[in-house]
Coordinates of C-alpha atoms in Angstrom, one line a residue:
M1 CA -6.5 12.9 -6.6
T2 CA -9.9 13.6 -8.2
C3 CA -10.8 14.9 -11.6
G4 CA -14.3 14.4 -13.0
D5 CA -15.3 10.8 -12.2
L6 CA -11.8 9.6 -11.6
L7 CA -10.5 9.1 -8.1
R8 CA -7.0 7.7 -7.6
Q9 CA -4.3 7.4 -4.9
Y10 CA -0.6 7.9 -5.7
S11 CA 2.4 7.7 -3.5
L12 CA 4.2 11.0 -2.7
C13 CA 7.8 10.6 -3.8
G14 CA 9.3 14.0 -3.2
D15 CA 11.7 15.2 -0.5
P16 CA 9.9 15.2 2.9
A17 CA 11.8 18.4 3.7
D18 CA 10.2 20.2 0.8
T19 CA 6.9 21.5 2.1
D20 CA 6.2 23.7 -0.9
R21 CA 5.0 20.9 -3.3
W22 CA 3.8 17.4 -3.5
S23 CA 5.4 15.1 -6.1
I24 CA 4.0 11.9 -7.6
A25 CA 5.2 9.6 -10.3
V26 CA 2.6 7.9 -12.5
L27 CA 3.4 4.9 -14.7
H28 CA 1.6 5.1 -18.1
E29 CA -0.5 1.9 -18.1
V30 CA -2.5 1.8 -21.4
G31 CA -4.4 -1.3 -20.2
G32 CA -5.2 0.1 -16.7
R33 CA -8.4 1.5 -15.3
G34 CA -7.9 5.0 -16.9
G35 CA -6.2 7.0 -14.2
S36 CA -2.7 6.9 -15.7
R37 CA -4.0 7.4 -19.2
F38 CA -5.7 10.5 -18.0
V39 CA -2.5 11.8 -16.4
H40 CA -0.4 11.1 -19.4
E41 CA -2.8 11.8 -22.2
T42 CA -5.2 14.5 -20.9
L43 CA -3.9 16.3 -17.9
A44 CA -2.0 19.5 -18.9
V45 CA -0.1 22.2 -17.1
G46 CA -2.5 24.7 -15.5
D47 CA -5.4 22.2 -15.2
E48 CA -7.0 22.1 -11.8
I49 CA -7.6 18.9 -9.9
R50 CA -8.9 18.1 -6.4
I51 CA -6.6 16.5 -3.9
G52 CA -7.1 15.2 -0.4
L53 CA -4.7 15.3 2.5
P54 CA -2.1 12.5 2.5
R55 CA -2.6 9.3 4.4
N56 CA 0.4 7.5 5.8
N57 CA -0.3 3.8 5.1
F58 CA 3.4 3.0 4.8
D59 CA 5.2 4.4 7.9
F60 CA 8.9 4.8 8.1
D61 CA 10.1 4.2 11.6
P62 CA 13.4 2.2 11.4
A63 CA 14.9 0.6 14.5
G64 CA 18.2 -0.2 12.9
R65 CA 19.7 -0.9 9.5
C66 CA 17.3 -0.6 6.6
V67 CA 17.1 -2.6 3.4
F68 CA 14.9 -1.1 0.7
I69 CA 13.6 -3.5 -2.1
A70 CA 11.8 -2.0 -5.0
G71 CA 10.2 -3.6 -8.1
G72 CA 9.3 -1.3 -11.0
I73 CA 7.1 1.7 -10.0
G74 CA 7.3 0.4 -6.4
I75 CA 10.3 2.7 -6.1
T76 CA 8.0 5.7 -5.6
P77 CA 7.0 5.3 -1.9
L78 CA 10.5 4.3 -1.0
L79 CA 12.1 7.5 -2.3
P80 CA 11.1 9.7 0.7
M81 CA 12.2 6.9 3.0
I82 CA 15.6 6.8 1.4
R83 CA 16.0 10.5 1.7
A84 CA 14.9 10.4 5.3
A85 CA 17.3 7.5 6.1
S86 CA 20.2 9.3 4.5
S87 CA 19.5 12.6 6.4
R88 CA 19.2 10.8 9.7
G89 CA 22.4 8.8 9.3
V90 CA 20.6 5.5 9.2
E91 CA 22.7 2.7 7.5
W92 CA 20.7 1.5 4.5
S93 CA 20.9 -0.1 1.1
L94 CA 18.5 -0.2 -1.9
I95 CA 18.0 -3.1 -4.3
Y96 CA 15.9 -1.9 -7.2
G97 CA 14.7 -4.2 -10.0
G98 CA 12.9 -3.6 -13.2
R99 CA 12.5 -5.0 -16.7
T100 CA 15.1 -2.8 -18.3
C101 CA 17.2 0.2 -17.2
D102 CA 15.1 2.5 -19.4
S103 CA 12.0 1.4 -17.6
M104 CA 13.3 2.1 -14.1
A105 CA 12.2 5.5 -13.0
F106 CA 14.7 7.6 -10.9
A107 CA 17.5 5.0 -11.5
D108 CA 20.1 7.4 -12.7
E109 CA 19.3 10.0 -10.0
L110 CA 19.5 7.4 -7.3
S111 CA 22.9 6.0 -8.5
A112 CA 24.3 9.5 -8.9
T113 CA 23.2 10.6 -5.5
Y114 CA 23.9 7.6 -3.3
G115 CA 26.5 5.6 -5.2
D116 CA 27.3 2.1 -3.8
A117 CA 24.3 2.1 -1.5
V118 CA 22.1 1.5 -4.6
T119 CA 22.1 -1.7 -6.6
L120 CA 20.2 -1.7 -9.9
V121 CA 19.0 -5.0 -11.2
P122 CA 17.5 -4.7 -14.8
E123 CA 16.1 -8.1 -15.5
N124 CA 17.1 -8.1 -19.2
E125 CA 20.8 -7.7 -18.1
C126 CA 21.1 -9.2 -14.6
G127 CA 18.1 -11.5 -14.2
R128 CA 15.9 -11.2 -11.1
I129 CA 16.9 -9.8 -7.7
D130 CA 18.9 -12.2 -5.5
L131 CA 16.5 -11.8 -2.5
D132 CA 18.5 -14.0 -0.2
A133 CA 21.5 -11.7 -0.6
A134 CA 19.3 -8.6 -0.4
V135 CA 17.8 -9.4 3.0
A136 CA 21.0 -11.0 4.4
P137 CA 22.1 -7.9 6.2
V138 CA 19.0 -7.8 8.4
V139 CA 18.1 -11.4 9.1
G140 CA 21.0 -12.1 11.4
A141 CA 21.4 -11.4 15.1
S142 CA 21.4 -7.7 14.8
G143 CA 18.1 -7.5 12.8
G144 CA 16.9 -4.5 11.0
D145 CA 14.0 -3.3 8.7
V146 CA 13.0 -4.3 5.2
Y147 CA 10.8 -1.9 3.3
C148 CA 9.5 -3.4 0.1
C149 CA 7.1 -2.3 -2.6
G150 CA 6.4 -3.8 -6.1
P151 CA 4.5 -6.5 -7.8
E152 CA 2.8 -9.2 -5.8
G153 CA 5.3 -11.9 -6.7
L154 CA 8.2 -9.8 -5.3
L155 CA 6.3 -9.1 -2.1
T156 CA 5.4 -12.7 -1.5
A157 CA 9.0 -13.8 -2.1
V158 CA 10.4 -11.2 0.3
Q159 CA 7.8 -12.2 2.9
E160 CA 8.9 -15.8 2.7
R161 CA 12.5 -14.9 3.2
C162 CA 11.8 -12.7 6.2
A163 CA 9.4 -15.1 7.9
G164 CA 10.8 -16.4 11.2
T165 CA 13.8 -14.1 11.1
T166 CA 14.9 -11.0 13.0
A167 CA 14.0 -8.8 10.1
R168 CA 11.0 -6.4 10.5
L169 CA 9.2 -6.4 7.2
H170 CA 7.1 -3.5 6.0
I171 CA 5.4 -3.7 2.6
E172 CA 3.0 -1.7 0.5
R173 CA 0.8 -3.3 -2.2
F174 CA -0.7 -1.6 -5.2
T175 CA -3.0 -4.5 -5.9
P176 CA -5.6 -6.2 -3.7
V177 CA -4.9 -9.4 -1.8
E178 CA -6.3 -12.5 -3.5
V179 CA -8.8 -14.3 -1.3
D180 CA -10.8 -17.5 -1.7
T181 CA -14.4 -16.4 -1.1
R182 CA -16.1 -19.8 -1.6
A183 CA -16.7 -20.3 2.2
D184 CA -18.0 -16.8 2.9
S185 CA -21.1 -16.7 5.0
A186 CA -23.6 -14.1 6.2
F187 CA -23.3 -12.0 9.4
E188 CA -24.6 -8.9 11.1
V189 CA -23.1 -5.5 11.5
E190 CA -24.2 -3.2 14.3
L191 CA -23.3 0.5 14.1
A192 CA -22.6 1.7 17.7
V193 CA -23.4 5.3 17.1
T194 CA -26.9 4.8 15.7
G195 CA -27.7 1.3 17.0
S196 CA -28.8 0.2 13.5
V197 CA -28.2 -3.5 12.5
H198 CA -27.4 -4.5 9.0
Q199 CA -27.5 -7.9 7.4
I200 CA -24.4 -8.7 5.3
P201 CA -25.0 -11.5 2.8
A202 CA -22.2 -13.9 1.9
D203 CA -21.8 -12.3 -1.5
R204 CA -21.7 -8.7 -0.6
S205 CA -19.3 -6.4 1.3
I206 CA -20.1 -4.4 4.4
L207 CA -19.4 -1.3 2.5
S208 CA -21.9 -2.1 -0.3
V209 CA -24.7 -3.0 2.2
L210 CA -24.2 0.2 4.3
E211 CA -24.1 2.4 1.2
A212 CA -27.3 0.8 -0.1
D213 CA -28.9 1.3 3.4
G214 CA -28.2 5.0 3.2
V215 CA -25.2 5.1 5.6
N216 CA -22.7 7.8 4.6
V217 CA -19.3 6.0 4.2
L218 CA -16.1 7.4 2.9
Y219 CA -14.4 5.0 0.4
S220 CA -12.4 5.0 -2.8
C221 CA -10.6 1.9 -4.1
T222 CA -13.1 -0.8 -2.9
E223 CA -10.1 -3.2 -3.0
G224 CA -8.5 -2.8 0.5
T225 CA -5.5 -0.9 -0.8
C226 CA -6.1 2.8 -0.2
G227 CA -7.2 3.0 3.5
T228 CA -10.1 5.4 2.9
C229 CA -12.8 3.2 4.5
E230 CA -10.8 2.4 7.7
T231 CA -13.4 1.8 10.5
G232 CA -13.0 1.2 14.2
V233 CA -14.1 -2.2 15.6
I234 CA -15.7 -2.2 19.1
S235 CA -16.4 -5.9 19.3
G236 CA -16.3 -9.0 17.2
E237 CA -13.6 -11.0 15.3
V238 CA -12.5 -9.7 12.0
E239 CA -11.3 -11.6 8.9
H240 CA -8.9 -9.1 7.5
R241 CA -8.6 -9.1 3.7
D242 CA -6.9 -5.7 3.2
A243 CA -3.4 -5.0 1.9
L244 CA -2.6 -2.4 4.5
L245 CA -2.5 -3.7 8.1
T246 CA 0.5 -5.4 9.6
E247 CA 0.2 -8.7 11.4
D248 CA 0.3 -6.9 14.8
E249 CA -2.4 -4.5 13.7
R250 CA -4.6 -7.4 12.5
D251 CA -4.1 -9.2 15.8
A252 CA -5.2 -6.1 17.7
G253 CA -8.5 -6.3 15.8
D254 CA -9.5 -2.7 16.6
V255 CA -9.8 -1.4 13.0
M256 CA -10.9 -2.9 9.7
F257 CA -11.4 -1.9 6.0
I258 CA -15.1 -2.5 5.3
C259 CA -14.7 -2.6 1.5
V260 CA -13.1 -6.1 1.7
S261 CA -12.8 -7.5 5.2
R262 CA -15.5 -9.5 6.9
A263 CA -16.5 -11.1 10.2
R264 CA -15.4 -14.4 11.7
C265 CA -18.4 -14.2 14.1
P266 CA -22.1 -13.7 14.0
R267 CA -22.0 -10.0 14.7
L268 CA -19.5 -7.1 14.4
V269 CA -20.0 -3.9 16.3
L270 CA -18.4 -1.0 14.4
D271 CA -17.6 2.5 15.6
M272 CA -19.9 4.3 13.2

């Protein structure tokens, strides 16, 4: 979504079967970067904004039972998945945590629509989510899928509980992955289409160098969370630092996000 100098990405949270409108839910963050303040304090009915086509960075493709785990506004990308699971007859459950009931968007609607399939965990009343119990249905012999979105602490804890089990974990992050950059070193990037070679210093990203060198690159967040700058990799080993790719996708090494990821070799050849 673009208005003036603001460019932000939001999860679509409406019914996938409703093709007449796109729905988003924006948390009012007074101390944020300005996007949510604009939506809540300035944007009015009838105002025009520019929008791009949706990108599916959080695919729903269950192979069995599904456990949805949401923390706070992380419920938004899970809503269409829950509707899809319900319509397909997939066995599923939702564990949804937040600070208080009043702060948990869509809580009443979810409980009224899906009943016992939904477990609400307001922290001020129930404490934190029992993650061991939450993932228990899909870490046994039958396996299943865990879809999780929320704050980094929740994502990390769910990852730890799913590691080495039969559960297939799918997560979406709203914040960048924290990386130790002290050992970063310089490398080269060759653009296969033009043949140009660009020197990437230890303290700069591929994106920043290419942009400074006059290469037209699409990008948005510069944090490895939105997917706009996804670039094909022809050769070279990538050090992935994004919050988007699965482990299998990282192992494949055929795409990278040049706003944050770097090389583990002297030269990367990119499909640009």
